[in-house]
Short mmCIF file of C-alpha atoms in Angstrom, two decimals:
data_model
loop_
_atom_site.label_atom_id
_atom_site.label_comp_id
_atom_site.label_asym_id
_atom_site.label_seq_id
_atom_site.Cartn_x
_atom_site.Cartn_y
_atom_site.Cartn_z
CA MET A 1044 78.59 -1.94 20.07
CA SER A 1045 82.00 -2.13 21.77
CA ASP A 1046 81.93 1.57 22.64
CA GLN A 1047 78.52 1.25 24.20
CA THR A 1048 79.60 -1.76 26.24
CA THR A 1049 82.59 0.01 27.75
CA GLU A 1050 80.92 3.36 28.38
CA THR A 1051 77.65 2.27 29.94
CA PRO A 1052 79.06 0.97 33.26
CA ASN A 1053 81.16 4.12 33.63
CA THR A 1054 78.08 6.28 33.02
CA VAL A 1055 76.06 4.33 35.55
CA GLN A 1056 78.93 4.51 38.08
CA SER A 1057 79.27 8.31 37.52
CA GLU A 1058 75.55 8.84 38.07
CA SER A 1059 75.67 6.74 41.23
CA GLN A 1060 78.63 8.62 42.62
CA ASP A 1061 76.90 11.97 41.84
CA LEU A 1062 73.77 10.91 43.64
CA HIS A 1063 75.83 9.70 46.57
CA ARG A 1064 77.67 13.04 46.74
CA LEU A 1065 74.39 14.95 46.69
CA GLU A 1066 72.96 12.86 49.43
CA LEU A 1067 76.09 13.32 51.51
CA GLN A 1068 75.68 17.06 51.19
CA ARG A 1069 72.10 16.89 52.35
CA ARG A 1070 73.16 14.74 55.35
CA ALA A 1071 75.78 17.39 56.12
CA ASN A 1072 73.06 20.05 56.04
CA ARG A 1073 70.98 17.91 58.36
CA ASP A 1074 73.83 17.79 60.87
CA ASP A 1075 74.19 21.58 60.63
CA ILE A 1076 70.47 21.99 61.34
CA ALA A 1077 70.80 19.83 64.43
CA ALA A 1078 73.80 21.94 65.50
CA LEU A 1079 71.51 24.92 65.55
CA GLY A 1080 69.56 23.22 68.33
CA LEU A 1081 66.64 22.22 66.03
CA LEU A 1082 65.07 18.84 65.45
CA PRO A 1083 65.62 17.93 61.76
CA TYR A 1084 62.58 15.68 61.77
CA GLY A 1085 60.23 17.93 63.67
CA GLN A 1086 57.57 17.29 66.28
CA ARG A 1087 53.86 17.65 66.90
CA THR A 1088 52.57 21.02 65.74
CA ASP A 1089 49.00 22.23 66.27
CA ASP A 1090 46.92 25.02 64.67
CA LEU A 1091 48.43 24.69 61.21
CA LEU A 1092 46.58 26.14 58.25
CA ASN A 1093 46.96 24.60 54.84
CA LEU A 1094 48.62 26.92 52.29
CA GLU A 1095 45.38 27.81 50.48
CA GLN A 1096 43.74 28.79 53.79
CA ALA A 1097 46.80 30.91 54.59
CA HIS A 1098 46.74 32.56 51.25
CA SER A 1099 43.06 33.37 51.52
CA ALA A 1100 43.56 34.88 55.00
CA TYR A 1101 45.43 37.91 53.56
CA ASP A 1102 43.85 41.20 54.60
CA GLU A 1103 44.72 44.04 52.19
CA ALA A 1104 43.42 46.78 54.49
CA ALA A 1105 45.41 45.59 57.49
CA ASP A 1106 48.55 45.18 55.31
CA GLN A 1107 48.25 48.69 53.94
CA ALA A 1108 47.69 50.10 57.40
CA ASN A 1109 50.88 48.40 58.58
CA LYS A 1110 52.81 49.72 55.53
CA ASP A 1111 51.51 53.24 56.14
CA ALA A 1112 52.49 53.11 59.81
CA ASN A 1113 55.94 51.90 58.99
CA GLN A 1114 56.32 54.61 56.35
CA ALA A 1115 55.17 57.25 58.85
CA ARG A 1116 57.78 56.07 61.40
CA LYS A 1117 60.55 56.14 58.77
CA GLN A 1118 59.57 59.61 57.72
CA ALA A 1119 59.52 60.82 61.29
CA LYS A 1120 63.07 59.54 61.75
CA ARG A 1121 64.17 61.25 58.61
CA ASP A 1122 62.60 64.48 59.68
CA ASN A 1123 64.07 64.21 63.21
CA PRO A 1124 67.02 61.78 63.56
CA ASP A 1125 67.19 62.32 67.27
CA ILE A 1126 63.51 61.47 67.98
CA SER A 1127 62.94 58.97 70.76
CA GLU A 1128 61.21 55.66 70.20
CA SER A 1129 58.28 56.71 72.42
CA ASP A 1130 57.67 59.80 70.30
CA LEU A 1131 57.53 57.90 66.99
CA PRO A 1132 54.05 57.33 65.37
CA GLU A 1133 52.37 54.27 66.73
CA LEU A 1134 53.16 50.99 64.93
CA VAL A 1135 49.96 49.43 63.66
CA ASP A 1136 50.04 45.72 62.86
CA ASP A 1137 46.68 43.95 62.69
CA ARG A 1138 47.79 41.74 59.83
CA PRO A 1139 46.65 38.12 60.13
CA ARG A 1140 49.32 35.72 61.42
CA VAL A 1141 49.45 32.26 59.90
CA LYS A 1142 51.28 29.05 60.81
CA VAL A 1143 51.87 26.80 57.74
CA ALA A 1144 53.79 23.69 56.82
CA GLY A 1145 54.92 22.66 53.34
CA ARG A 1146 57.64 21.13 51.18
CA VAL A 1147 60.31 23.55 49.84
CA VAL A 1148 60.04 23.61 46.04
CA LEU A 1149 61.99 26.77 45.45
CA ALA A 1150 64.63 28.64 47.47
CA ARG A 1151 66.41 31.92 46.64
CA ASP A 1152 69.13 33.20 48.96
CA ASN A 1153 69.63 36.94 48.71
CA GLY A 1154 72.04 37.20 51.63
CA LYS A 1155 70.06 38.80 54.44
CA LEU A 1156 66.75 37.63 52.94
CA VAL A 1157 65.82 34.07 51.91
CA TRP A 1158 62.73 33.51 49.72
CA LEU A 1159 61.07 30.09 49.91
CA ASN A 1160 58.18 28.64 47.95
CA LEU A 1161 56.31 25.93 49.84
CA ARG A 1162 53.88 23.35 48.38
CA ASP A 1163 51.17 21.20 50.03
CA HIS A 1164 48.07 19.40 48.94
CA SER A 1165 46.05 22.61 48.74
CA ARG A 1166 48.35 24.88 46.80
CA ASP A 1167 51.28 24.47 44.37
CA ALA A 1168 53.25 27.41 45.74
CA PHE A 1169 53.03 29.80 48.72
CA GLN A 1170 55.85 32.32 49.35
CA ILE A 1171 57.67 32.63 52.65
CA ALA A 1172 60.18 35.43 53.34
CA VAL A 1173 62.83 34.76 55.92
CA SER A 1174 64.84 37.88 56.76
CA LYS A 1175 67.77 38.19 59.13
CA ARG A 1176 66.19 41.23 60.77
CA ASP A 1177 62.70 39.76 61.44
CA CYS A 1178 63.20 36.07 61.88
CA ASP A 1179 64.73 34.48 64.96
CA GLU A 1180 68.35 33.44 64.73
CA GLN A 1181 67.66 29.72 64.59
CA GLY A 1182 65.01 30.14 61.86
CA PHE A 1183 67.29 32.31 59.66
CA GLY A 1184 70.11 29.76 60.12
CA LEU A 1185 67.73 27.02 59.10
CA ALA A 1186 66.72 28.94 55.96
CA LYS A 1187 70.40 28.99 54.94
CA LYS A 1188 70.68 25.20 55.24
CA LEU A 1189 67.49 24.11 53.52
CA ASP A 1190 67.41 21.87 50.50
CA LEU A 1191 64.70 21.40 47.94
CA GLY A 1192 62.22 18.87 49.28
CA ASP A 1193 62.73 19.72 52.97
CA ILE A 1194 59.44 20.13 54.92
CA VAL A 1195 59.39 23.18 57.17
CA ILE A 1196 56.91 25.09 59.41
CA ALA A 1197 56.80 28.86 59.11
CA GLU A 1198 54.89 31.37 61.17
CA GLY A 1199 54.40 35.10 60.72
CA PRO A 1200 52.17 37.88 59.46
CA LEU A 1201 50.81 38.10 55.88
CA THR A 1202 51.87 40.86 53.55
CA MET A 1203 51.98 41.48 49.83
CA THR A 1204 55.31 42.10 48.10
CA ASN A 1205 55.92 44.72 45.47
CA THR A 1206 55.38 42.07 42.81
CA GLY A 1207 51.91 41.34 44.13
CA GLU A 1208 52.78 38.07 45.86
CA VAL A 1209 50.92 37.21 49.11
CA THR A 1210 53.75 36.30 51.49
CA CYS A 1211 54.19 34.98 55.03
CA TRP A 1212 56.85 37.24 56.49
CA ALA A 1213 58.23 34.64 58.83
CA ASP A 1214 59.47 35.42 62.35
CA THR A 1215 59.69 31.73 63.13
CA LEU A 1216 60.94 28.90 60.96
CA VAL A 1217 61.50 25.31 62.20
CA PRO A 1218 62.22 22.00 60.42
CA ALA A 1219 59.56 19.27 60.10
CA SER A 1220 61.48 16.69 57.97
CA LYS A 1221 64.77 16.55 56.20
CA CYS A 1222 64.76 15.33 52.61
CA LEU A 1223 67.81 13.32 51.76
CA VAL A 1224 66.80 12.59 48.13
CA PRO A 1225 67.49 15.17 45.39
CA PRO A 1226 64.39 16.06 43.35
CA PRO A 1227 64.01 14.19 39.98
CA GLU A 1228 65.46 15.88 36.93
CA LYS A 1229 62.88 18.41 35.72
CA HIS A 1230 62.50 16.93 32.26
CA ALA A 1231 63.08 13.23 32.91
CA GLY A 1232 61.46 12.99 36.37
CA LEU A 1233 58.18 14.65 35.50
CA THR A 1234 57.47 12.43 32.58
CA ASP A 1235 59.06 9.11 33.49
CA THR A 1236 55.91 6.99 34.05
CA GLU A 1237 57.88 4.17 35.58
CA MET A 1238 59.16 6.53 38.31
CA ARG A 1239 55.76 8.09 38.69
CA TYR A 1240 53.98 4.85 39.46
CA ARG A 1241 56.80 3.02 41.38
CA GLN A 1242 57.66 5.99 43.51
CA ARG A 1243 54.30 7.64 43.82
CA TYR A 1244 55.54 9.76 46.71
CA LEU A 1245 58.03 11.52 44.33
CA ASP A 1246 55.31 11.85 41.69
CA MET A 1247 53.08 13.64 44.25
CA TRP A 1248 55.99 15.89 45.23
CA VAL A 1249 56.82 16.88 41.66
CA ASN A 1250 53.35 16.75 40.05
CA PRO A 1251 50.73 18.54 42.18
CA GLU A 1252 48.02 17.34 39.82
CA THR A 1253 48.56 13.77 41.03
CA THR A 1254 47.78 14.78 44.59
CA ARG A 1255 44.73 16.71 43.41
CA VAL A 1256 43.35 13.57 41.78
CA PHE A 1257 43.71 11.54 44.97
CA MET A 1258 42.13 14.37 47.01
CA LEU A 1259 39.29 14.52 44.52
CA ARG A 1260 38.82 10.76 44.76
CA GLY A 1261 38.25 11.19 48.51
CA GLU A 1262 35.69 13.91 47.86
CA LEU A 1263 33.90 11.75 45.30
CA MET A 1264 33.67 8.84 47.81
CA LYS A 1265 32.35 11.21 50.44
CA ALA A 1266 29.61 12.39 48.04
CA LEU A 1267 28.83 8.77 47.04
CA ARG A 1268 28.36 7.64 50.62
CA SER A 1269 26.42 10.77 51.52
CA ASN A 1270 23.90 10.15 48.72
CA LEU A 1271 23.55 6.51 49.54
CA ASP A 1272 22.91 7.42 53.19
CA ARG A 1273 20.23 9.87 52.07
CA LEU A 1274 18.57 7.04 50.11
CA GLY A 1275 18.45 4.85 53.15
CA PHE A 1276 21.23 2.37 52.27
CA VAL A 1277 23.41 0.86 55.02
CA GLU A 1278 27.10 0.25 54.38
CA VAL A 1279 28.30 -3.25 55.23
CA ASP A 1280 31.45 -5.38 54.96
CA THR A 1281 31.59 -8.84 53.50
CA PRO A 1282 34.47 -11.39 53.36
CA VAL A 1283 37.44 -10.79 51.16
CA LEU A 1284 38.81 -14.26 51.92
CA GLN A 1285 36.37 -16.81 50.57
CA THR A 1286 36.20 -20.58 50.34
CA GLN A 1287 34.92 -20.07 46.77
CA ALA A 1288 34.89 -16.93 44.70
CA GLY A 1289 31.45 -16.07 43.33
CA GLY A 1290 29.32 -13.32 41.97
CA ALA A 1291 31.12 -13.12 38.70
CA ALA A 1292 32.96 -15.24 36.14
CA ALA A 1293 36.57 -14.30 36.61
CA ARG A 1294 39.90 -15.92 37.48
CA PRO A 1295 40.52 -15.47 41.25
CA PHE A 1296 43.77 -15.17 43.20
CA PHE A 1297 44.30 -18.17 45.51
CA THR A 1298 45.90 -18.36 48.94
CA HIS A 1299 46.02 -20.71 51.91
CA MET A 1300 44.96 -20.34 55.52
CA ASN A 1301 47.42 -22.11 57.79
CA ALA A 1302 45.22 -22.15 60.93
CA LEU A 1303 42.46 -24.22 59.29
CA ASP A 1304 44.68 -25.70 56.56
CA ILE A 1305 42.26 -24.74 53.81
CA PRO A 1306 42.62 -23.12 50.42
CA LEU A 1307 41.00 -19.71 50.00
CA SER A 1308 40.49 -17.23 47.21
CA LEU A 1309 40.28 -13.44 47.22
CA ARG A 1310 36.89 -12.23 46.34
CA ILE A 1311 36.10 -11.35 42.75
CA ALA A 1312 32.74 -9.67 43.74
CA PRO A 1313 30.71 -9.23 46.99
CA GLU A 1314 27.37 -9.95 45.30
CA LEU A 1315 26.37 -13.26 46.84
CA TYR A 1316 27.12 -12.17 50.34
CA LEU A 1317 25.19 -8.92 49.95
CA LYS A 1318 22.15 -10.86 48.71
CA ARG A 1319 22.40 -13.13 51.79
CA LEU A 1320 21.89 -9.90 53.84
CA LEU A 1321 18.61 -9.23 51.92
CA VAL A 1322 17.53 -12.69 52.86
CA GLY A 1323 18.34 -11.90 56.48
CA GLY A 1324 16.10 -8.85 56.44
CA MET A 1325 18.25 -5.83 55.63
CA PRO A 1326 16.29 -3.95 52.93
CA ARG A 1327 18.98 -1.65 51.45
CA VAL A 1328 22.73 -2.51 51.62
CA PHE A 1329 25.87 -1.42 49.86
CA GLU A 1330 29.58 -2.09 49.97
CA VAL A 1331 32.50 -0.19 48.56
CA SER A 1332 34.57 -3.29 47.98
CA ARG A 1333 38.09 -4.07 46.99
CA ASN A 1334 37.97 -6.92 44.48
CA PHE A 1335 40.70 -9.06 43.00
CA ARG A 1336 40.85 -10.77 39.59
CA ASN A 1337 43.86 -12.57 38.31
CA GLU A 1338 43.61 -11.25 34.84
CA GLY A 1339 45.18 -8.67 32.53
CA LEU A 1340 46.33 -5.04 32.98
CA ASP A 1341 45.51 -2.19 30.61
CA LYS A 1342 44.45 1.42 30.75
CA SER A 1343 41.13 0.53 32.38
CA HIS A 1344 41.93 -2.74 34.22
CA ASN A 1345 43.99 -3.42 37.36
CA PRO A 1346 44.13 -6.83 39.10
CA GLU A 1347 42.72 -5.19 42.33
CA PHE A 1348 40.07 -2.63 41.88
CA THR A 1349 37.31 -0.86 43.80
CA SER A 1350 33.58 -1.20 43.02
CA LEU A 1351 30.32 -0.09 44.54
CA GLU A 1352 27.69 -2.88 44.85
CA LEU A 1353 24.25 -2.09 46.28
CA TYR A 1354 20.99 -4.08 46.60
CA GLN A 1355 17.50 -2.85 47.30
CA ALA A 1356 14.66 -5.16 48.30
CA PHE A 1357 11.50 -4.67 46.24
CA GLY A 1358 13.33 -2.75 43.57
CA ASN A 1359 14.24 -3.78 40.03
CA TYR A 1360 16.71 -2.73 37.26
CA GLU A 1361 14.66 0.39 36.59
CA THR A 1362 15.04 1.36 40.19
CA MET A 1363 18.76 0.84 39.88
CA ARG A 1364 18.89 2.90 36.68
CA GLU A 1365 17.37 5.87 38.56
CA ILE A 1366 19.78 5.42 41.43
CA ALA A 1367 22.86 5.01 39.17
CA GLU A 1368 22.07 8.07 37.13
CA GLY A 1369 21.53 10.11 40.25
CA LEU A 1370 24.74 8.93 41.93
CA VAL A 1371 26.93 9.56 38.86
CA ARG A 1372 25.38 13.03 38.37
CA GLU A 1373 25.97 13.98 42.03
CA MET A 1374 29.58 12.75 41.84
CA ALA A 1375 30.04 14.80 38.64
CA ARG A 1376 28.71 17.86 40.40
CA THR A 1377 31.21 17.35 43.19
CA ALA A 1378 34.02 16.93 40.67
CA ALA A 1379 32.91 20.03 38.68
CA GLN A 1380 32.92 22.15 41.83
CA ALA A 1381 36.37 20.90 42.82
CA THR A 1382 37.92 21.31 39.38
CA GLY A 1383 36.08 24.43 38.24
CA SER A 1384 34.55 22.70 35.26
CA SER A 1385 30.87 22.46 34.18
CA VAL A 1386 28.66 19.41 34.79
CA ASP A 1387 27.18 19.68 31.31
CA SER A 1388 30.55 19.71 29.64
CA MET A 1389 33.21 17.83 31.69
CA PRO A 1390 36.47 17.13 29.88
CA PHE A 1391 37.71 13.58 29.40
CA GLY A 1392 40.55 13.54 26.95
CA ASP A 1393 39.22 14.95 23.67
CA LEU A 1394 35.60 14.51 24.86
CA ASN A 1395 33.27 16.85 26.70
CA ILE A 1396 30.76 14.73 28.63
CA ASN A 1397 27.30 16.04 29.65
CA TYR A 1398 26.26 14.52 33.03
CA GLU A 1399 23.45 17.02 33.63
CA ALA A 1400 21.24 15.89 30.72
CA PRO A 1401 19.16 12.68 31.03
CA PHE A 1402 21.31 9.73 30.17
CA GLU A 1403 20.71 8.00 26.86
CA ARG A 1404 18.88 4.61 26.70
CA ILE A 1405 18.99 1.95 23.99
CA THR A 1406 18.27 -1.79 24.02
CA TYR A 1407 20.93 -4.42 23.29
CA LYS A 1408 18.78 -5.59 20.39
CA ALA A 1409 18.53 -2.11 18.81
CA LEU A 1410 22.24 -1.33 19.29
CA PHE A 1411 23.23 -4.64 17.73
CA LYS A 1412 21.02 -4.08 14.64
CA ASN A 1413 22.13 -0.45 14.20
CA ALA A 1414 25.78 -1.49 14.23
CA LEU A 1415 25.67 -4.76 12.24
CA GLY A 1416 22.64 -4.37 10.02
CA PHE A 1417 20.73 -7.53 11.07
CA GLU A 1418 18.83 -8.86 14.02
CA PHE A 1419 20.79 -10.25 16.92
CA ASP A 1420 18.72 -13.50 16.89
CA ASP A 1421 19.67 -14.29 13.20
CA LEU A 1422 22.12 -16.84 14.43
CA ASP A 1423 23.34 -18.15 11.09
CA ARG A 1424 24.08 -14.60 9.97
CA ALA A 1425 25.84 -13.93 13.28
CA ARG A 1426 28.19 -16.95 12.81
CA GLU A 1427 28.92 -15.93 9.27
CA GLU A 1428 29.74 -12.34 10.32
CA ALA A 1429 31.88 -13.55 13.22
CA THR A 1430 33.82 -15.88 10.93
CA LYS A 1431 34.34 -13.05 8.39
CA ARG A 1432 35.72 -10.80 11.13
CA GLY A 1433 38.01 -13.50 12.43
CA PHE A 1434 36.27 -13.99 15.78
CA LYS A 1435 36.47 -17.32 17.64
CA THR A 1436 33.51 -19.56 16.95
CA LYS A 1437 34.91 -22.97 18.08
CA SER A 1438 36.66 -24.16 21.21
CA GLU A 1439 40.13 -25.64 21.15
CA ASP A 1440 38.71 -29.18 20.62
CA GLY A 1441 36.64 -28.03 17.65
CA THR A 1442 33.30 -27.88 19.51
CA PRO A 1443 31.22 -24.94 18.29
CA ILE A 1444 30.91 -22.12 20.81
CA ALA A 1445 27.37 -21.49 21.96
CA ASP A 1446 25.42 -19.19 19.71
CA ILE A 1447 24.87 -16.56 22.40
CA PHE A 1448 28.61 -16.13 22.99
CA VAL A 1449 29.17 -15.60 19.22
CA VAL A 1450 26.38 -12.98 19.22
CA ASN A 1451 27.91 -11.27 22.24
CA GLU A 1452 31.34 -11.20 20.75
CA LEU A 1453 29.96 -9.27 17.78
CA PHE A 1454 28.14 -6.96 20.24
CA GLU A 1455 31.17 -6.21 22.37
CA GLU A 1456 33.61 -5.80 19.51
CA VAL A 1457 31.38 -3.99 17.04
CA ALA A 1458 28.19 -2.65 18.50
CA GLU A 1459 29.64 -1.17 21.76
CA ALA A 1460 32.06 0.91 19.69
CA THR A 1461 29.13 2.78 18.12
CA ILE A 1462 27.96 4.22 21.48
CA ASP A 1463 28.56 7.95 21.62
CA PRO A 1464 31.35 8.16 24.33
CA SER A 1465 30.34 11.78 25.22
CA LYS A 1466 26.80 10.69 26.19
CA PRO A 1467 26.30 8.46 29.27
CA THR A 1468 24.26 5.54 27.88
CA PHE A 1469 22.31 2.64 29.38
CA VAL A 1470 22.20 -0.40 27.24
CA LEU A 1471 19.12 -2.40 28.30
CA ASP A 1472 17.79 -5.98 28.19
CA TYR A 1473 20.77 -8.26 27.65
CA PRO A 1474 20.37 -11.89 26.57
CA ALA A 1475 19.34 -13.97 29.61
CA ALA A 1476 22.04 -16.57 28.90
CA LEU A 1477 24.69 -13.94 29.65
CA SER A 1478 23.22 -13.03 33.03
CA PRO A 1479 22.80 -16.13 35.15
CA LEU A 1480 22.02 -14.10 38.33
CA THR A 1481 19.38 -11.96 36.60
CA ARG A 1482 15.57 -12.30 36.47
CA PRO A 1483 14.47 -13.07 32.84
CA LYS A 1484 11.99 -10.83 31.07
CA ALA A 1485 8.84 -12.87 31.24
CA ASP A 1486 7.50 -11.82 27.75
CA THR A 1487 10.68 -13.00 25.97
CA MET A 1488 10.99 -16.54 27.33
CA ASP A 1489 9.73 -18.12 24.10
CA ASP A 1490 11.98 -15.98 21.87
CA THR A 1491 14.99 -17.39 20.10
CA ILE A 1492 17.21 -15.41 22.47
CA PRO A 1493 15.33 -14.75 25.77
CA LEU A 1494 16.22 -11.48 27.47
CA ALA A 1495 17.00 -10.51 31.09
CA GLU A 1496 16.23 -7.39 33.09
CA ARG A 1497 19.80 -6.12 32.96
CA TRP A 1498 21.51 -2.89 31.81
CA ASP A 1499 25.09 -1.79 31.41
CA LEU A 1500 26.20 1.85 31.67
CA PHE A 1501 28.74 3.16 29.22
CA ILE A 1502 30.52 6.54 29.54
CA GLY A 1503 33.68 7.76 27.74
CA GLY A 1504 34.07 4.50 25.83
CA MET A 1505 34.19 2.39 28.98
CA GLU A 1506 31.71 0.05 30.72
CA ILE A 1507 31.03 1.63 34.14
CA GLY A 1508 28.91 -1.09 35.54
CA PRO A 1509 25.80 -3.36 35.25
CA ALA A 1510 22.55 -3.62 37.08
CA TYR A 1511 19.90 -6.34 37.34
CA THR A 1512 16.53 -7.32 38.56
CA GLU A 1513 17.87 -10.01 40.76
CA LEU A 1514 16.83 -13.66 40.27
CA ASN A 1515 15.33 -14.90 43.55
CA ASP A 1516 13.76 -18.23 42.50
CA PRO A 1517 16.09 -20.90 43.95
CA ASP A 1518 15.15 -23.62 41.44
CA ILE A 1519 15.81 -21.40 38.43
CA GLN A 1520 19.01 -20.07 40.02
CA GLU A 1521 20.31 -23.61 40.61
CA SER A 1522 19.52 -24.55 37.05
CA LYS A 1523 21.39 -21.47 35.76
CA PHE A 1524 24.37 -22.16 38.03
CA ARG A 1525 24.67 -25.63 36.57
CA GLU A 1526 24.27 -24.36 32.97
CA GLN A 1527 27.00 -21.81 33.31
CA LEU A 1528 29.51 -24.33 34.63
CA ALA A 1529 30.00 -25.48 31.00
CA GLY A 1530 31.41 -21.97 30.37
CA VAL A 1531 32.71 -20.76 27.02
CA ASP A 1532 35.67 -23.16 27.15
CA ASP A 1533 37.39 -25.47 29.61
CA GLU A 1534 39.72 -22.79 31.11
CA GLU A 1535 36.87 -20.35 31.86
CA SER A 1536 34.58 -23.06 33.31
CA THR A 1537 37.40 -23.82 35.80
CA PHE A 1538 36.75 -20.47 37.45
CA ARG A 1539 32.95 -20.69 37.69
CA ASN A 1540 31.47 -22.21 40.85
CA PHE A 1541 28.29 -23.69 42.11
CA ASP A 1542 27.45 -21.97 45.40
CA GLU A 1543 25.24 -24.46 47.31
CA ASP A 1544 24.93 -22.19 50.40
CA PHE A 1545 23.67 -19.32 48.27
CA ILE A 1546 21.00 -21.57 46.81
CA ASN A 1547 20.06 -22.53 50.36
CA ALA A 1548 19.78 -18.85 51.17
CA LEU A 1549 17.37 -18.34 48.32
CA LYS A 1550 15.30 -21.26 49.58
CA VAL A 1551 14.89 -19.32 52.85
CA GLY A 1552 13.47 -16.52 50.74
CA MET A 1553 14.95 -13.38 49.20
CA PRO A 1554 12.51 -10.53 48.40
CA PRO A 1555 12.44 -9.34 44.84
CA ALA A 1556 15.30 -6.86 44.45
CA GLY A 1557 17.41 -4.71 42.23
CA GLY A 1558 21.15 -4.85 42.27
CA LEU A 1559 23.79 -2.45 40.98
CA GLY A 1560 27.50 -2.40 40.45
CA LEU A 1561 29.64 0.60 39.50
CA GLY A 1562 33.38 0.67 38.86
CA ILE A 1563 34.74 3.38 41.19
CA ASP A 1564 38.21 3.58 39.57
CA ARG A 1565 36.70 4.20 36.15
CA LEU A 1566 34.34 6.81 37.47
CA VAL A 1567 37.25 8.62 39.10
CA MET A 1568 39.09 8.37 35.79
CA LEU A 1569 36.19 10.11 34.00
CA LEU A 1570 35.58 12.75 36.62
CA SER A 1571 39.31 13.64 37.11
CA ASN A 1572 40.03 13.58 33.37
CA SER A 1573 42.61 10.75 33.90
CA ARG A 1574 43.16 8.58 30.87
CA THR A 1575 44.53 5.48 32.62
CA ILE A 1576 43.48 3.61 35.76
CA ARG A 1577 47.03 3.91 37.03
CA ASP A 1578 46.55 7.60 37.38
CA VAL A 1579 43.70 7.26 39.83
CA LEU A 1580 45.24 4.41 41.93
CA PRO A 1581 47.83 5.67 44.40
CA PHE A 1582 49.81 2.43 44.02
CA PRO A 1583 48.94 0.52 40.88
CA MET A 1584 50.23 -2.96 40.15
CA MET A 1585 53.72 -2.87 38.63
CA ARG A 1586 56.07 -5.56 37.43
CA PRO A 1587 59.00 -5.90 39.86
CA ARG A 1588 62.19 -4.18 38.68
CA ALA A 1589 64.81 -6.54 37.37
CA ASP A 1590 67.48 -4.98 39.66
#
């Protein structure tokens, strides 16, 4: 213990001094670059190609013609050392010229020739050759002063080296930004999850796959919006700051507005505002919304998350099922094209998920019985089973928890686990008591457990989102609001609200409608083969560092 106590501060101090020394060297190199008459932090540059575009522009025929012409000129000089320049064979150079920018990830100085590997969002490595003979004096001087991580702009013709590497043979090299931070240690930096999430910019520099996931997310959102536009949906924005959070039963974040001196909460869902737009006459609306829930963090939950919610007048939950399956399939096709995988066998961890085949369908009732061996409305058996499994059946004060919540605990903890994670599956017809904003199934109203026109979609072992036939009878909705205020226990009921204005909106008249919600972050996880939500969020929630 005593040895560790005395050595640790020295170790930390040594590491700090070493980092300081490395940064000082980079600052000195920056000064040397400025002394060359260059701007270490660059300036506006037009007509840049990304590295993949530049690599694809290589013209083998033009490159070979240039090499043949150069060889012919050399041979002519060997044959006649006194030959004049005008009598030499014509120099042919129709090679494509490219102008590229990237971060230096490898540098090899061979004296009169410096080899650089650049990286950008499109390509992990693209080779630049900077020779003293062919590059301008400033550019060659810059190449000698570069550090790993510097961002540079190179321009020149494309050729292929003897090792088969497409290369920009630079005649111009200028700085775009000086990097003062040494790259992370190869073995520690690439795998340190704390560093990856806290300093995402370093993660993206060192791990190109991280950048590819974020670029793919953008492509998936583009595909999502394009398909919704094709279906006639209009994108809208609804308030994030609300006087009362509604549309879900979740613990909100609270804040305060100084100008009006009122408490506000961040939205937990956009649902009730989107339905108000249906009342107002917009027939098909959607929002890609940022939602906030003051709850836990795990591999599939973050306190702020992105969801898609859409509502269609005169639709129902079957309409929503067709839309959801189509949207997910189109997003999977986009991901498959971007990643080179197949839509009918997309990897997610150890799974291969088939998005091309029709999605599976099973009822809540059937899934419950298949998993537990008895009917979900056998309430005595359900309480007995819950007690045997150690599930909560009473509130803190000893009051029995409502039967339906006991049944649903068994469903969520036991039955959901039996869904094949490799087959996208709709679970249909949930108990009405669990869905206070959903239209009940008319033919089940006299059953022990009435059902509602609701489904949940499960893929890869995760719930991706629910859909409903929306309840539009204001009297029934008011009654259900008041019923749910009792909640499961006192704490949960604190965060459930009666929205009087929404009831008033329904009194004005909302057409029958279908509504759908999809978890965007979880869909991106699935389609990018990312096993935690933190890997698809550029800046996930992190506990502040102690120092």
